[in-house]
Amino acid sequence: MDQDEYVSIRRMLDSFREISQRLYQIMKEEADKLDITIMQTLVLAGLSRNPNSTLGDIAEEMHSSNSTMSGIVDRLVKANYVIREHAQSDRRLLTLRLTEEGERKQKEAYRQIMHRLSTQLNDYTSEDLNHLISAHDHLLKQLQS
């Protein structure tokens, strides 16, 4: 590899870092408006997609530890957004699901975040975004090999 390729790779890394930071900032601003955290928003979304998940399932999906996720779920239970229940198949197993209030909060958070992002990304067509996703998928496969 020559110096030009190193510069290009560095620019790519800087770009991903800046985009990641900005997306985090946008999501935080929108979550703050709803008086929840980004991680709580992501857990609500995960439970919306996969009701009756275990704490371990959610922790794995969020790439987080069980102890970290336990604290997040405790706060969601206390806020009446999530219910812990014993699984019917195995009473020793606790599953999580959204309450009606949790479903409303999840939908509201999703709607706000998507509205904000669609407004800020309105210069991009669906084709542009699909091309970007394809390039990212290809890059991820290269990095995983």
PDB file of C-alpha atoms in Angstrom:
ATOM      1  CA  MET A   1       0.000   0.000   0.000  1.00  0.00           C
ATOM      2  CA  ASP A   2       1.212   3.463  -0.769  1.00  0.00           C
ATOM      3  CA  GLN A   3       0.790   6.713   1.139  1.00  0.00           C
ATOM      4  CA  ASP A   4      -2.278   7.776  -0.898  1.00  0.00           C
ATOM      5  CA  GLU A   5      -4.102   4.600   0.115  1.00  0.00           C
ATOM      6  CA  TYR A   6      -3.231   5.221   3.772  1.00  0.00           C
ATOM      7  CA  VAL A   7      -4.621   8.742   3.493  1.00  0.00           C
ATOM      8  CA  SER A   8      -7.836   7.401   1.940  1.00  0.00           C
ATOM      9  CA  ILE A   9      -8.237   4.824   4.700  1.00  0.00           C
ATOM     10  CA  ARG A  10      -7.646   7.504   7.346  1.00  0.00           C
ATOM     11  CA  ARG A  11     -10.283   9.740   5.705  1.00  0.00           C
ATOM     12  CA  MET A  12     -12.736   6.821   5.705  1.00  0.00           C
ATOM     13  CA  LEU A  13     -12.092   6.157   9.411  1.00  0.00           C
ATOM     14  CA  ASP A  14     -12.530   9.840  10.255  1.00  0.00           C
ATOM     15  CA  SER A  15     -15.752   9.940   8.250  1.00  0.00           C
ATOM     16  CA  PHE A  16     -17.224   6.912  10.045  1.00  0.00           C
ATOM     17  CA  ARG A  17     -16.263   8.350  13.435  1.00  0.00           C
ATOM     18  CA  GLU A  18     -17.829  11.729  12.657  1.00  0.00           C
ATOM     19  CA  ILE A  19     -21.008  10.162  11.271  1.00  0.00           C
ATOM     20  CA  SER A  20     -21.281   7.853  14.273  1.00  0.00           C
ATOM     21  CA  GLN A  21     -20.853  10.769  16.682  1.00  0.00           C
ATOM     22  CA  ARG A  22     -23.438  12.879  14.865  1.00  0.00           C
ATOM     23  CA  LEU A  23     -25.985  10.047  14.711  1.00  0.00           C
ATOM     24  CA  TYR A  24     -25.471   9.443  18.431  1.00  0.00           C
ATOM     25  CA  GLN A  25     -25.989  13.153  19.118  1.00  0.00           C
ATOM     26  CA  ILE A  26     -29.209  13.246  17.052  1.00  0.00           C
ATOM     27  CA  MET A  27     -30.588  10.135  18.753  1.00  0.00           C
ATOM     28  CA  LYS A  28     -29.668  11.520  22.182  1.00  0.00           C
ATOM     29  CA  GLU A  29     -31.397  14.829  21.478  1.00  0.00           C
ATOM     30  CA  GLU A  30     -34.569  13.054  20.365  1.00  0.00           C
ATOM     31  CA  ALA A  31     -34.490  10.556  23.262  1.00  0.00           C
ATOM     32  CA  ASP A  32     -33.951  13.417  25.731  1.00  0.00           C
ATOM     33  CA  LYS A  33     -37.136  15.071  24.452  1.00  0.00           C
ATOM     34  CA  LEU A  34     -38.987  11.905  25.478  1.00  0.00           C
ATOM     35  CA  ASP A  35     -37.213  11.699  28.847  1.00  0.00           C
ATOM     36  CA  ILE A  36     -35.502   8.383  28.065  1.00  0.00           C
ATOM     37  CA  THR A  37     -31.963   7.362  27.186  1.00  0.00           C
ATOM     38  CA  ILE A  38     -30.676   6.111  23.844  1.00  0.00           C
ATOM     39  CA  MET A  39     -30.113   2.635  25.299  1.00  0.00           C
ATOM     40  CA  GLN A  40     -33.667   2.594  26.670  1.00  0.00           C
ATOM     41  CA  THR A  41     -34.907   3.563  23.210  1.00  0.00           C
ATOM     42  CA  LEU A  42     -32.916   0.712  21.656  1.00  0.00           C
ATOM     43  CA  VAL A  43     -34.194  -1.801  24.230  1.00  0.00           C
ATOM     44  CA  LEU A  44     -37.798  -0.713  23.592  1.00  0.00           C
ATOM     45  CA  ALA A  45     -37.213  -1.141  19.850  1.00  0.00           C
ATOM     46  CA  GLY A  46     -35.648  -4.566  20.407  1.00  0.00           C
ATOM     47  CA  LEU A  47     -38.592  -5.723  22.520  1.00  0.00           C
ATOM     48  CA  SER A  48     -41.001  -4.357  19.930  1.00  0.00           C
ATOM     49  CA  ARG A  49     -39.323  -6.527  17.282  1.00  0.00           C
ATOM     50  CA  ASN A  50     -38.826  -9.536  19.577  1.00  0.00           C
ATOM     51  CA  PRO A  51     -41.406  -9.674  22.370  1.00  0.00           C
ATOM     52  CA  ASN A  52     -40.790 -12.159  25.189  1.00  0.00           C
ATOM     53  CA  SER A  53     -37.016 -11.858  24.880  1.00  0.00           C
ATOM     54  CA  THR A  54     -34.841 -12.646  27.864  1.00  0.00           C
ATOM     55  CA  LEU A  55     -32.431 -10.191  29.414  1.00  0.00           C
ATOM     56  CA  GLY A  56     -29.591 -12.181  27.835  1.00  0.00           C
ATOM     57  CA  ASP A  57     -31.235 -11.962  24.400  1.00  0.00           C
ATOM     58  CA  ILE A  58     -31.499  -8.184  24.645  1.00  0.00           C
ATOM     59  CA  ALA A  59     -27.951  -7.821  26.027  1.00  0.00           C
ATOM     60  CA  GLU A  60     -26.601  -9.876  23.133  1.00  0.00           C
ATOM     61  CA  GLU A  61     -28.551  -7.872  20.551  1.00  0.00           C
ATOM     62  CA  MET A  62     -27.272  -4.599  22.060  1.00  0.00           C
ATOM     63  CA  HIS A  63     -23.686  -5.901  22.382  1.00  0.00           C
ATOM     64  CA  SER A  64     -23.840  -5.155  26.090  1.00  0.00           C
ATOM     65  CA  SER A  65     -23.294  -7.065  29.323  1.00  0.00           C
ATOM     66  CA  ASN A  66     -26.147  -8.652  31.263  1.00  0.00           C
ATOM     67  CA  SER A  67     -25.391  -6.447  34.280  1.00  0.00           C
ATOM     68  CA  THR A  68     -25.549  -3.241  32.225  1.00  0.00           C
ATOM     69  CA  MET A  69     -28.750  -4.385  30.545  1.00  0.00           C
ATOM     70  CA  SER A  70     -30.247  -5.358  33.909  1.00  0.00           C
ATOM     71  CA  GLY A  71     -29.980  -1.755  35.128  1.00  0.00           C
ATOM     72  CA  ILE A  72     -31.531  -0.414  31.933  1.00  0.00           C
ATOM     73  CA  VAL A  73     -34.398  -2.918  32.111  1.00  0.00           C
ATOM     74  CA  ASP A  74     -34.944  -2.146  35.829  1.00  0.00           C
ATOM     75  CA  ARG A  75     -35.482   1.517  34.950  1.00  0.00           C
ATOM     76  CA  LEU A  76     -37.846   0.584  32.092  1.00  0.00           C
ATOM     77  CA  VAL A  77     -39.847  -1.659  34.450  1.00  0.00           C
ATOM     78  CA  LYS A  78     -39.984   1.127  37.048  1.00  0.00           C
ATOM     79  CA  ALA A  79     -41.232   3.546  34.352  1.00  0.00           C
ATOM     80  CA  ASN A  80     -43.958   1.019  33.420  1.00  0.00           C
ATOM     81  CA  TYR A  81     -42.616   0.525  29.885  1.00  0.00           C
ATOM     82  CA  VAL A  82     -41.591  -3.127  30.313  1.00  0.00           C
ATOM     83  CA  ILE A  83     -43.006  -6.139  32.175  1.00  0.00           C
ATOM     84  CA  ARG A  84     -40.981  -9.098  33.426  1.00  0.00           C
ATOM     85  CA  GLU A  85     -42.859 -12.402  33.251  1.00  0.00           C
ATOM     86  CA  HIS A  86     -42.047 -16.057  33.819  1.00  0.00           C
ATOM     87  CA  ALA A  87     -41.892 -17.969  30.536  1.00  0.00           C
ATOM     88  CA  GLN A  88     -44.708 -20.487  30.157  1.00  0.00           C
ATOM     89  CA  SER A  89     -42.300 -23.092  28.788  1.00  0.00           C
ATOM     90  CA  ASP A  90     -39.860 -22.731  31.704  1.00  0.00           C
ATOM     91  CA  ARG A  91     -41.036 -20.951  34.864  1.00  0.00           C
ATOM     92  CA  ARG A  92     -37.394 -20.349  35.882  1.00  0.00           C
ATOM     93  CA  LEU A  93     -36.891 -18.139  32.827  1.00  0.00           C
ATOM     94  CA  LEU A  94     -37.895 -14.463  32.926  1.00  0.00           C
ATOM     95  CA  THR A  95     -39.022 -12.862  29.689  1.00  0.00           C
ATOM     96  CA  LEU A  96     -39.554  -9.202  28.895  1.00  0.00           C
ATOM     97  CA  ARG A  97     -42.290  -7.513  26.937  1.00  0.00           C
ATOM     98  CA  LEU A  98     -43.539  -3.992  26.364  1.00  0.00           C
ATOM     99  CA  THR A  99     -46.518  -2.599  28.240  1.00  0.00           C
ATOM    100  CA  GLU A 100     -49.057  -0.521  26.308  1.00  0.00           C
ATOM    101  CA  GLU A 101     -47.273   2.564  27.594  1.00  0.00           C
ATOM    102  CA  GLY A 102     -43.951   1.066  26.469  1.00  0.00           C
ATOM    103  CA  GLU A 103     -45.365   0.414  22.998  1.00  0.00           C
ATOM    104  CA  ARG A 104     -46.532   4.026  22.783  1.00  0.00           C
ATOM    105  CA  LYS A 105     -43.148   5.336  23.941  1.00  0.00           C
ATOM    106  CA  GLN A 106     -41.302   3.089  21.465  1.00  0.00           C
ATOM    107  CA  LYS A 107     -43.482   4.218  18.549  1.00  0.00           C
ATOM    108  CA  GLU A 108     -43.124   7.862  19.546  1.00  0.00           C
ATOM    109  CA  ALA A 109     -39.328   7.566  19.816  1.00  0.00           C
ATOM    110  CA  TYR A 110     -39.099   5.756  16.472  1.00  0.00           C
ATOM    111  CA  ARG A 111     -41.315   8.344  14.787  1.00  0.00           C
ATOM    112  CA  GLN A 112     -39.321  11.287  16.191  1.00  0.00           C
ATOM    113  CA  ILE A 113     -35.912   9.847  15.345  1.00  0.00           C
ATOM    114  CA  MET A 114     -36.952   8.803  11.828  1.00  0.00           C
ATOM    115  CA  HIS A 115     -38.581  12.187  11.174  1.00  0.00           C
ATOM    116  CA  ARG A 116     -35.430  13.999  12.283  1.00  0.00           C
ATOM    117  CA  LEU A 117     -33.150  11.771  10.195  1.00  0.00           C
ATOM    118  CA  SER A 118     -35.385  11.885   7.116  1.00  0.00           C
ATOM    119  CA  THR A 119     -35.445  15.683   7.340  1.00  0.00           C
ATOM    120  CA  GLN A 120     -31.667  15.868   7.601  1.00  0.00           C
ATOM    121  CA  LEU A 121     -31.096  13.274   4.871  1.00  0.00           C
ATOM    122  CA  ASN A 122     -33.692  14.633   2.441  1.00  0.00           C
ATOM    123  CA  ASP A 123     -31.045  15.231  -0.249  1.00  0.00           C
ATOM    124  CA  TYR A 124     -30.523  11.463  -0.537  1.00  0.00           C
ATOM    125  CA  THR A 125     -32.787   9.289  -2.674  1.00  0.00           C
ATOM    126  CA  SER A 126     -33.684   5.732  -1.696  1.00  0.00           C
ATOM    127  CA  GLU A 127     -31.297   4.631  -4.432  1.00  0.00           C
ATOM    128  CA  ASP A 128     -28.481   6.708  -2.894  1.00  0.00           C
ATOM    129  CA  LEU A 129     -29.115   5.197   0.533  1.00  0.00           C
ATOM    130  CA  ASN A 130     -29.313   1.654  -0.855  1.00  0.00           C
ATOM    131  CA  HIS A 131     -25.991   2.183  -2.647  1.00  0.00           C
ATOM    132  CA  LEU A 132     -24.449   3.425   0.600  1.00  0.00           C
ATOM    133  CA  ILE A 133     -25.817   0.412   2.516  1.00  0.00           C
ATOM    134  CA  SER A 134     -24.450  -1.929  -0.137  1.00  0.00           C
ATOM    135  CA  ALA A 135     -21.004  -0.329   0.087  1.00  0.00           C
ATOM    136  CA  HIS A 136     -21.072  -0.596   3.893  1.00  0.00           C
ATOM    137  CA  ASP A 137     -22.138  -4.261   3.721  1.00  0.00           C
ATOM    138  CA  HIS A 138     -19.271  -4.984   1.343  1.00  0.00           C
ATOM    139  CA  LEU A 139     -16.804  -3.162   3.603  1.00  0.00           C
ATOM    140  CA  LEU A 140     -18.054  -5.046   6.669  1.00  0.00           C
ATOM    141  CA  LYS A 141     -17.601  -8.396   4.911  1.00  0.00           C
ATOM    142  CA  GLN A 142     -14.049  -7.395   3.979  1.00  0.00           C
ATOM    143  CA  LEU A 143     -13.277  -6.420   7.567  1.00  0.00           C
ATOM    144  CA  GLN A 144     -14.724  -9.674   8.921  1.00  0.00           C
ATOM    145  CA  SER A 145     -12.658 -11.918   6.640  1.00  0.00           C
TER     146      SER A 145
END
